[in-house]
Short mmCIF file of C-alpha atoms in Angstrom, two decimals:
data_model
loop_
_atom_site.label_atom_id
_atom_site.label_comp_id
_atom_site.label_asym_id
_atom_site.label_seq_id
_atom_site.Cartn_x
_atom_site.Cartn_y
_atom_site.Cartn_z
CA MET A 22 13.82 14.12 50.40
CA LYS A 23 11.51 13.97 47.77
CA SER A 24 7.81 12.90 48.59
CA PHE A 25 6.03 9.84 47.01
CA ASN A 26 2.30 10.32 46.29
CA ILE A 27 0.85 6.82 45.15
CA ILE A 28 -2.24 7.91 43.60
CA PRO A 29 -0.30 9.48 40.67
CA TYR A 30 1.53 7.06 40.26
CA LEU A 31 -0.78 4.55 40.14
CA VAL A 32 -2.86 6.55 37.75
CA ASN A 33 0.20 6.52 35.36
CA ILE A 34 1.22 3.31 35.66
CA GLY A 35 2.15 2.05 32.22
CA LEU A 36 2.84 5.32 30.38
CA ASN A 37 6.00 6.12 28.32
CA ASN A 38 7.38 8.77 26.40
CA ALA A 39 6.52 6.64 23.14
CA SER A 40 2.99 6.55 23.60
CA HIS A 41 0.51 8.82 21.78
CA ASN A 42 -2.00 11.12 23.40
CA GLY A 43 -5.02 9.08 22.35
CA GLU A 44 -3.21 5.92 24.08
CA LYS A 45 -2.20 7.73 27.19
CA ARG A 46 -5.81 8.86 27.89
CA HIS A 47 -6.89 5.26 27.47
CA ILE A 48 -4.53 4.26 29.93
CA ARG A 49 -5.00 6.63 32.49
CA PHE A 50 -8.85 5.56 32.01
CA LEU A 51 -8.14 2.11 32.50
CA ASN A 52 -5.87 2.71 35.57
CA VAL A 53 -8.90 5.35 37.20
CA VAL A 54 -11.40 2.54 36.69
CA SER A 55 -9.36 -0.20 38.36
CA LEU A 56 -8.19 2.11 41.41
CA THR A 57 -11.79 3.05 41.79
CA SER A 58 -13.20 -0.69 41.48
CA PHE A 59 -10.02 -1.56 44.09
CA VAL A 60 -11.41 0.99 46.68
CA ILE A 61 -14.98 -0.08 46.25
CA LEU A 62 -14.42 -3.48 46.35
CA SER A 63 -12.22 -3.16 49.15
CA ALA A 64 -14.86 -1.37 51.42
CA PHE A 65 -17.40 -3.94 50.11
CA ILE A 66 -15.07 -6.86 51.31
CA PHE A 67 -14.82 -4.86 54.86
CA ILE A 68 -18.63 -5.19 55.12
CA ASN A 69 -19.29 -8.16 54.10
CA PHE A 70 -16.66 -9.75 56.30
CA PHE A 71 -17.64 -7.98 59.66
CA TYR A 72 -21.02 -7.44 59.16
CA TYR A 73 -22.86 -9.78 56.26
CA LYS A 74 -20.70 -12.49 56.68
CA ASN A 75 -21.43 -13.83 53.24
CA HIS A 76 -17.90 -15.73 52.48
CA LEU A 77 -18.98 -16.56 48.90
CA LEU A 78 -19.15 -12.38 47.81
CA THR A 79 -16.17 -12.12 50.08
CA TYR A 80 -14.18 -14.49 48.20
CA ILE A 81 -15.33 -13.38 44.84
CA GLU A 82 -14.72 -9.54 45.93
CA ILE A 83 -10.91 -10.65 46.91
CA GLY A 84 -10.54 -12.54 43.69
CA LEU A 85 -11.39 -9.19 41.78
CA THR A 86 -9.42 -6.87 43.99
CA GLY A 87 -6.50 -9.54 43.23
CA PHE A 88 -7.16 -9.43 39.43
CA ILE A 89 -7.29 -5.61 39.75
CA PHE A 90 -3.49 -5.44 41.14
CA PHE A 91 -2.69 -8.16 38.12
CA LEU A 92 -4.07 -5.50 35.74
CA PHE A 93 -1.52 -2.87 37.46
CA TYR A 94 1.27 -5.29 37.10
CA LEU A 95 0.40 -5.73 33.32
CA ASN A 96 0.42 -2.20 32.67
CA HIS A 97 3.48 -1.58 34.66
CA ILE A 98 5.50 -4.14 32.53
CA GLY A 99 4.02 -2.74 29.35
CA PHE A 100 1.34 -5.17 28.44
CA ILE A 101 -1.36 -2.66 28.01
CA LYS A 102 -3.16 -4.18 24.92
CA LEU A 103 -3.62 -7.29 27.09
CA ALA A 104 -4.76 -5.91 30.34
CA ARG A 105 -7.02 -3.90 28.34
CA LEU A 106 -8.53 -7.05 26.87
CA LEU A 107 -8.65 -8.95 30.41
CA PHE A 108 -10.59 -5.67 32.19
CA PHE A 109 -13.18 -6.21 29.11
CA LEU A 110 -13.44 -9.88 29.57
CA VAL A 111 -13.37 -10.64 33.15
CA PHE A 112 -15.85 -7.48 34.13
CA HIS A 113 -17.97 -8.27 31.49
CA LEU A 114 -18.16 -12.38 32.52
CA PHE A 115 -18.67 -10.97 36.21
CA LEU A 116 -21.84 -8.92 35.17
CA VAL A 117 -23.09 -11.32 32.84
CA SER A 118 -23.04 -13.70 36.29
CA VAL A 119 -24.58 -10.98 38.32
CA THR A 120 -27.24 -10.47 35.46
CA MET A 121 -28.10 -14.24 35.77
CA TYR A 122 -27.82 -14.48 39.64
CA PHE A 123 -30.53 -11.40 40.16
CA LYS A 124 -32.65 -12.71 37.24
CA VAL A 125 -34.29 -10.53 34.37
CA GLY A 126 -36.33 -7.68 35.47
CA GLU A 127 -34.12 -6.25 38.26
CA MET A 128 -32.51 -3.45 36.33
CA VAL A 129 -29.18 -4.90 36.29
CA GLU A 130 -29.04 -5.88 32.74
CA TYR A 131 -29.08 -2.06 31.97
CA MET A 132 -26.15 -1.42 34.46
CA HIS A 133 -24.73 -4.51 32.27
CA LEU A 134 -25.21 -2.52 29.16
CA MET A 135 -23.99 0.70 30.21
CA MET A 136 -20.65 -0.97 31.38
CA ILE A 137 -20.24 -2.92 27.97
CA MET A 138 -20.32 0.66 26.05
CA MET A 139 -18.11 2.38 28.55
CA LEU A 140 -16.13 -0.58 28.35
CA MET A 141 -16.19 -0.14 24.37
CA TYR A 142 -14.16 2.57 24.63
CA PHE A 143 -10.99 1.01 25.04
CA TYR A 144 -11.71 -0.99 21.72
CA ILE A 145 -13.92 1.35 19.60
CA HIS A 146 -11.95 0.07 16.73
CA SER A 147 -12.69 -3.58 17.09
CA ARG A 148 -15.32 -4.85 15.22
CA VAL A 149 -15.60 -8.21 17.42
CA PHE A 150 -16.21 -5.69 20.60
CA THR A 151 -19.11 -4.00 18.39
CA ALA A 152 -20.66 -7.40 17.48
CA MET A 153 -20.38 -8.51 21.27
CA TYR A 154 -22.45 -5.40 22.18
CA PHE A 155 -25.17 -5.73 19.87
CA ILE A 156 -25.46 -9.65 20.67
CA ASN A 157 -26.12 -8.72 23.90
CA LEU A 158 -28.80 -5.83 23.10
CA VAL A 159 -30.36 -8.97 21.77
CA LEU A 160 -30.25 -11.04 24.41
CA PHE A 161 -31.12 -8.85 26.87
CA TYR A 162 -34.34 -8.02 24.51
CA LEU A 163 -35.42 -11.54 24.25
CA PRO A 164 -36.67 -12.30 27.48
CA GLN A 165 -39.37 -9.42 27.13
CA LEU A 166 -40.29 -11.29 23.92
CA VAL A 167 -40.87 -14.06 25.73
CA TYR A 168 -42.69 -13.59 29.07
CA HIS A 169 -43.24 -10.22 31.31
CA PRO A 170 -40.61 -9.94 33.64
CA TYR A 171 -41.76 -6.96 35.41
CA PRO A 172 -44.87 -8.06 37.72
CA GLU A 173 -45.11 -4.80 39.98
CA GLU A 174 -43.97 -2.09 37.59
CA ASN A 175 -43.71 -2.15 33.56
CA TYR A 176 -40.22 -0.76 32.83
CA SER A 177 -40.55 -2.29 29.16
CA TRP A 178 -40.29 1.61 28.16
CA MET A 179 -36.55 1.32 28.86
CA ILE A 180 -35.69 -1.54 26.40
CA PRO A 181 -36.37 0.40 23.33
CA LEU A 182 -34.64 3.82 25.07
CA VAL A 183 -31.59 1.70 25.79
CA LEU A 184 -31.70 0.16 21.93
CA PHE A 185 -31.76 3.96 20.54
CA VAL A 186 -29.23 5.63 22.70
CA SER A 187 -27.12 2.64 21.89
CA MET A 188 -27.60 2.80 18.43
CA PHE A 189 -27.31 6.56 18.55
CA ILE A 190 -24.20 6.24 19.89
CA ILE A 191 -22.50 3.43 18.32
CA THR A 192 -23.42 5.13 14.72
CA LYS A 193 -21.89 8.68 16.23
CA ILE A 194 -18.42 6.95 17.52
CA TYR A 195 -18.08 4.90 13.96
CA SER A 196 -19.08 8.22 11.94
CA ARG A 197 -16.24 10.00 14.10
CA ASP A 198 -13.64 7.13 14.10
CA GLN A 199 -14.23 6.86 10.20
CA ARG A 200 -13.27 10.39 9.58
CA ASN A 201 -10.48 10.23 11.81
CA TYR A 202 -9.14 7.00 10.07
CA GLN A 203 -10.00 8.96 6.69
CA LYS A 204 -7.96 12.19 7.62
CA LYS A 205 -5.31 10.44 9.01
CA LEU A 206 -4.92 8.03 5.73
CA ASP A 207 -5.50 11.54 3.51
CA ASP A 208 -2.34 13.01 5.46
CA ARG A 209 -0.25 10.33 5.25
CA ASN A 210 -0.89 9.89 1.54
CA ARG A 211 0.15 13.77 0.99
CA GLN A 212 2.86 13.09 3.17
CA LEU A 213 4.39 10.17 0.88
CA GLN A 214 3.56 12.06 -2.14
CA GLU A 215 5.61 14.83 -0.81
CA LEU A 216 8.09 12.72 -0.26
CA ASN A 217 8.20 10.50 -3.10
CA ARG A 218 7.96 13.90 -5.10
CA GLN A 219 11.31 15.08 -3.65
CA LYS A 220 12.80 11.70 -3.95
CA ASP A 221 12.21 11.97 -7.77
CA GLU A 222 13.56 15.14 -8.13
CA ILE A 223 16.86 14.71 -5.98
CA VAL A 224 17.54 11.18 -8.33
CA GLY A 225 16.78 13.24 -11.63
CA ILE A 226 19.25 16.06 -10.44
CA ALA A 227 21.90 13.23 -9.58
CA ALA A 228 21.34 11.25 -12.75
CA HIS A 229 21.32 14.68 -14.91
CA ASP A 230 24.47 15.59 -13.28
CA LEU A 231 26.10 12.05 -14.02
CA LYS A 232 25.44 12.66 -17.84
CA SER A 233 27.72 15.07 -18.32
CA PRO A 234 31.26 13.59 -17.31
CA LEU A 235 30.14 10.39 -18.99
CA ASN A 236 29.58 12.47 -22.36
CA ARG A 237 33.27 13.91 -21.89
CA ILE A 238 34.77 10.54 -21.39
CA GLU A 239 32.84 9.17 -24.67
CA ALA A 240 34.18 12.56 -26.32
CA LEU A 241 37.29 11.69 -25.11
CA VAL A 242 37.78 8.30 -26.23
CA SER A 243 36.22 9.23 -29.61
CA LEU A 244 39.11 12.14 -29.52
CA ILE A 245 42.15 9.65 -28.37
CA LYS A 246 40.76 7.32 -31.53
CA MET A 247 40.86 10.10 -33.95
CA THR A 248 43.92 11.43 -33.10
CA SER A 249 46.40 8.82 -32.20
CA SER A 250 47.47 6.43 -35.38
CA ASN A 251 49.89 3.98 -33.54
CA LEU A 252 47.64 2.57 -30.83
CA THR A 253 47.68 -1.42 -30.19
CA ASP A 254 45.42 -3.76 -30.25
CA GLU A 255 45.18 -3.97 -26.78
CA GLN A 256 44.76 -0.13 -26.41
CA LYS A 257 42.00 -0.02 -28.69
CA LEU A 258 39.90 -2.67 -27.10
CA LEU A 259 40.41 -1.02 -23.57
CA LEU A 260 39.52 2.05 -25.42
CA ASP A 261 36.35 0.44 -26.93
CA SER A 262 35.50 -1.15 -23.43
CA VAL A 263 35.29 2.30 -21.92
CA ALA A 264 33.37 3.69 -24.55
CA LYS A 265 30.96 0.81 -24.01
CA VAL A 266 31.06 1.17 -20.55
CA SER A 267 29.83 4.92 -20.43
CA LYS A 268 27.62 4.16 -23.23
CA ASP A 269 25.95 2.00 -21.31
CA GLN A 270 26.00 4.00 -18.30
CA ASN A 271 24.47 7.02 -19.90
CA GLU A 272 21.49 4.65 -21.18
CA MET A 273 20.78 3.76 -17.83
CA ILE A 274 20.76 7.30 -16.70
CA ARG A 275 18.32 8.16 -19.45
CA LYS A 276 16.16 5.42 -18.18
CA VAL A 277 16.14 6.82 -14.46
CA LEU A 278 15.16 9.92 -15.96
CA ASP A 279 12.67 8.70 -17.99
CA LEU A 280 11.24 6.60 -14.94
CA SER A 281 11.44 9.84 -12.59
CA ALA A 282 9.45 12.52 -15.26
CA ILE A 283 6.95 9.71 -15.21
CA ASN A 284 6.88 9.70 -11.33
CA LEU A 285 6.93 13.38 -11.46
CA ASN A 286 3.85 13.44 -13.96
CA LEU A 287 6.03 15.48 -16.60
CA ALA A 288 4.93 12.78 -18.80
CA GLY A 289 1.15 13.16 -18.75
CA GLN A 290 1.10 16.93 -18.56
CA GLU A 291 -1.01 17.21 -22.10
CA VAL A 292 -2.23 15.35 -25.15
CA TYR A 293 -2.77 15.53 -28.41
CA LYS A 294 -3.71 14.25 -31.89
CA VAL A 295 -0.39 11.52 -32.58
CA ASN A 296 0.01 9.94 -35.59
CA VAL A 297 1.20 6.15 -34.57
CA GLN A 298 2.49 5.35 -37.82
CA GLU A 299 4.49 7.98 -38.23
CA ILE A 300 6.15 7.43 -34.85
CA LEU A 301 6.78 3.74 -35.19
CA ASN A 302 8.57 4.44 -38.67
CA SER A 303 10.91 6.74 -37.07
CA VAL A 304 11.59 4.58 -34.20
CA ILE A 305 12.39 1.37 -36.46
CA GLN A 306 14.55 3.54 -39.18
CA GLU A 307 16.59 4.55 -36.03
CA PHE A 308 17.00 1.15 -34.61
CA SER A 309 17.48 -0.90 -37.72
CA HIS A 310 20.95 0.56 -37.73
CA ILE A 311 21.74 -1.01 -34.11
CA GLY A 312 19.91 -4.40 -35.23
CA GLN A 313 22.63 -4.84 -37.95
CA ASP A 314 25.57 -5.21 -35.37
CA LYS A 315 23.49 -8.74 -35.01
CA ASN A 316 22.05 -8.85 -38.46
CA ILE A 317 18.64 -8.41 -37.37
CA ARG A 318 15.59 -7.33 -39.51
CA ILE A 319 12.98 -5.14 -38.34
CA ASN A 320 10.10 -5.68 -40.57
CA TYR A 321 7.07 -3.47 -40.09
CA THR A 322 3.45 -3.44 -41.63
CA GLY A 323 0.63 -1.31 -40.44
CA LYS A 324 -1.92 1.54 -41.51
CA ARG A 325 -2.23 5.42 -40.40
CA ALA A 326 -3.74 5.68 -36.81
CA TYR A 327 -4.16 8.53 -34.66
CA ILE A 328 -4.49 8.44 -30.49
CA LEU A 329 -4.38 10.75 -28.02
CA GLY A 330 -1.31 10.90 -26.70
CA GLN A 331 2.39 12.58 -26.65
CA ARG A 332 5.28 12.17 -29.27
CA GLU A 333 7.74 11.84 -26.59
CA SER A 334 6.43 9.37 -24.43
CA LEU A 335 5.43 7.20 -27.44
CA ARG A 336 8.99 6.96 -28.88
CA ASN A 337 9.82 6.25 -25.51
CA ILE A 338 7.19 3.44 -25.28
CA PHE A 339 8.35 1.56 -28.96
CA GLU A 340 12.10 2.65 -28.28
CA ASN A 341 11.90 0.73 -24.98
CA LEU A 342 10.21 -2.66 -26.78
CA ILE A 343 12.17 -2.50 -29.70
CA SER A 344 15.13 -2.00 -27.64
CA ASN A 345 14.53 -5.05 -25.61
CA ALA A 346 13.51 -7.34 -28.22
CA ILE A 347 17.17 -6.47 -30.46
CA LYS A 348 18.85 -7.06 -27.02
CA PHE A 349 17.42 -10.42 -26.68
CA SER A 350 16.78 -11.74 -29.95
CA PRO A 351 19.63 -14.25 -31.60
CA PHE A 352 21.69 -13.28 -34.20
CA ASN A 353 20.29 -13.58 -37.60
CA THR A 354 16.83 -13.56 -37.13
CA THR A 355 13.66 -11.20 -37.27
CA ILE A 356 11.69 -8.80 -35.41
CA SER A 357 8.24 -8.28 -36.38
CA VAL A 358 6.43 -4.76 -35.89
CA SER A 359 2.91 -4.20 -36.88
CA SER A 360 -0.06 -1.48 -36.16
CA CYS A 361 -3.64 -1.82 -36.66
CA PHE A 362 -7.06 -0.81 -35.83
CA SER A 363 -10.33 -1.45 -34.80
CA HIS A 364 -13.34 0.11 -34.35
CA ASP A 365 -12.18 1.87 -31.08
CA LYS A 366 -8.61 0.64 -30.43
CA VAL A 367 -5.54 0.99 -32.13
CA ALA A 368 -3.17 -1.58 -31.25
CA ILE A 369 0.43 -2.19 -31.74
CA GLU A 370 2.58 -5.42 -31.94
CA ILE A 371 5.94 -6.07 -31.52
CA SER A 372 7.34 -9.64 -31.84
CA ASP A 373 10.59 -11.33 -31.59
CA GLN A 374 12.75 -14.75 -31.76
CA GLY A 375 14.10 -14.60 -28.65
CA PRO A 376 14.04 -16.88 -25.54
CA GLY A 377 10.71 -15.53 -24.74
CA PHE A 378 9.41 -15.34 -20.94
CA THR A 379 8.90 -18.22 -18.05
CA GLU A 380 5.88 -18.05 -16.13
CA GLU A 381 7.99 -16.64 -13.22
CA ASP A 382 9.46 -14.35 -15.38
CA LYS A 383 5.80 -12.93 -16.98
CA LYS A 384 4.84 -12.03 -13.11
CA ALA A 385 8.25 -9.89 -12.45
CA MET A 386 8.79 -8.44 -16.05
CA PHE A 387 7.34 -4.80 -15.40
CA LYS A 388 8.68 -4.21 -12.13
CA GLN A 389 11.54 -1.94 -11.64
CA PHE A 390 15.38 -2.98 -11.73
CA LYS A 391 14.08 -6.89 -11.86
CA LYS A 392 16.76 -8.78 -13.71
CA LEU A 393 14.39 -11.75 -15.51
CA SER A 394 16.04 -15.59 -16.70
CA ALA A 395 16.81 -14.49 -20.30
CA GLN A 396 20.20 -12.99 -21.18
CA PRO A 397 21.12 -10.59 -23.84
CA THR A 398 22.30 -12.13 -26.75
CA ALA A 399 25.53 -9.85 -27.39
CA ASN A 400 26.52 -9.18 -24.03
CA GLU A 401 24.56 -5.75 -24.15
CA SER A 402 23.99 -4.29 -20.63
CA SER A 403 20.69 -5.17 -18.69
CA ASN A 404 19.05 -3.03 -15.95
CA GLY A 405 15.64 -4.14 -15.65
CA LEU A 406 13.93 -0.95 -16.52
CA GLY A 407 12.76 -1.00 -20.01
CA LEU A 408 9.79 -2.98 -19.49
CA SER A 409 8.79 -1.23 -16.58
CA ILE A 410 9.24 2.22 -17.98
CA ALA A 411 7.09 1.41 -21.50
CA LYS A 412 4.27 0.04 -18.99
CA LYS A 413 4.36 3.43 -17.05
CA TYR A 414 4.17 5.43 -20.02
CA VAL A 415 1.36 3.09 -21.55
CA GLU A 416 -0.55 3.57 -18.38
CA ALA A 417 0.43 7.67 -18.04
CA LEU A 418 -1.48 7.60 -21.53
CA LYS A 419 -4.78 5.32 -20.62
CA GLY A 420 -3.37 2.27 -22.34
CA LYS A 421 -2.96 -1.19 -21.95
CA ILE A 422 0.27 -3.59 -22.19
CA THR A 423 0.28 -7.46 -22.25
CA CYS A 424 2.81 -9.75 -23.09
CA GLU A 425 2.30 -13.27 -24.93
CA SER A 426 4.59 -15.45 -24.84
CA THR A 427 5.69 -19.10 -24.94
CA HIS A 428 9.00 -20.26 -23.13
CA GLY A 429 11.72 -20.82 -25.94
CA LYS A 430 9.65 -19.15 -28.61
CA GLY A 431 9.91 -15.88 -28.57
CA ALA A 432 7.69 -12.92 -27.33
CA LYS A 433 4.97 -10.59 -28.58
CA PHE A 434 4.05 -7.24 -26.46
CA ILE A 435 0.53 -5.58 -27.67
CA VAL A 436 0.16 -2.19 -26.81
CA GLN A 437 -3.61 -0.65 -27.31
CA PHE A 438 -4.76 2.69 -27.12
CA ASP A 439 -8.10 4.39 -27.53
CA ARG A 440 -8.43 5.34 -31.27
CA LEU A 441 -9.31 8.71 -32.51
CA ARG A 442 -11.82 8.01 -35.48
CA GLN A 443 -12.78 10.36 -38.35
CA LYS A 444 -15.27 12.07 -36.68
CA ASP A 445 -12.85 13.05 -33.69
CA LEU A 446 -10.37 14.31 -36.19
CA ASP A 447 -12.66 16.50 -38.04
CA PHE A 448 -13.02 18.19 -34.78
CA SER A 449 -9.30 18.65 -33.63
#
C-alpha cells in the first residue's frame, strides 16, 4: 500500500499541469508560509491556553488558524489568486492591529514593513500593492517627525535605513520586472511576425496557384465563342457569365496577392524618383476603356511632379481608387482626377459622382474585406479589398490618404506624398 505524506501534499496543494513555473513557485511559497504559520499558531494556542490563559489572544490565534485552513481549501479548489489576496490583506490588517496595540517604538513596525515586503512577492506586478507599501512607509515615518517615540534608546537611524533598503529593493524588482516584460513582449512580437509572414506566404502561394486554372477557363470560354458559330443566345449568356465569374475571381486573387506582397514588405524594399503625372496618365488611359461600358468619362488635369516611390506601388494605388470610382459611379457621369503640388507636398485627388459614404462607412472604409453600404451600379463584384490595399501602399510609401464625402453627393479621395523638389532632382 502506498504511504501518504501529508507535508508534500500540503505544500503542493493547488498545483496543476497548466501552471507555469513562476506560478508554481508562488503557490508553494504561499503553502509553506501558511503551513509554518499554522504550526507556530498551534504552538501559541497551546501555550496561551494552558500557561498564560489569555483567552482573547487564544481566540485570535484560533481564528487565524481557521483562516489558514480556509486558504488551503481555496488553493485546493483552484482559487489561487483569491487565496493570495486574502493572505496579503488579512496578515496586513493583523500586523497593523499588533502595531497599534504595542504602540510606536516597540520595533513591531519594522517587522511589519519587512512582512509587507515579503507579501509583495506575490503581487510584484500590481501597482496597487506597491502604492500600499509606500503608504505604510510614510505612516511609520510620521510619528518620528511628530514626537520622539524612543525614550530609552535611539533607534531613529533604522528609519532611513529601512527606507533606503526598501526603495532599493523595490527599484531593483521593478527594473527586473520591466526587463522580463520587455523580453517576453519582444519574443511574442517575433513569433507573431514569423507566423504572419508564413501565413502571407501560404496565402500568396495558394492565390498564385489558383490563377492558372482561372486563366485557362477564360481562354477556353474565348476559344469556344470564337470557334462556335451556332451558339444560341442562352449559351452565349452562360459563357459570358462564366467569363465574368472567372474575371472577378482573378481580380480578387490579384488583390489578395497585392495584400500579401505588402505584408511581406515586398512593396517597400526600394524607392526611387517617380513621375506621378506619367503614371496617372497611363492608368487613366487604361481605365477610360473600362469606363466606356457605363459611359463614364475620366477627366484629368495636373502638372508634372516627382516623389520618392515605386512605379508599381503607385499604379496599384491609382488603379484601386479609379476602379472603385468607376464601380460605384452612376451611368453617364464624370470622374475627375487632378494632381498638384505645394512647396513640399504632392496631392492627387480623385472625385466621383457616386453615392458617397455614410459616417459608418467612413469609419470602416479602409478595413480589409469590409463591405460598405453602397452597391456597384452595374452589378460589378466588390470584395472590400481595394481601399484597404490602396491605403497600405500609400502608408508603405510614407504617404497619407483621406476621404471627403457627404452621403449622396459623391466622394473625393486625396492622396499626399512628400515632394521631390528641383534641388533634390538636381542631385538624383
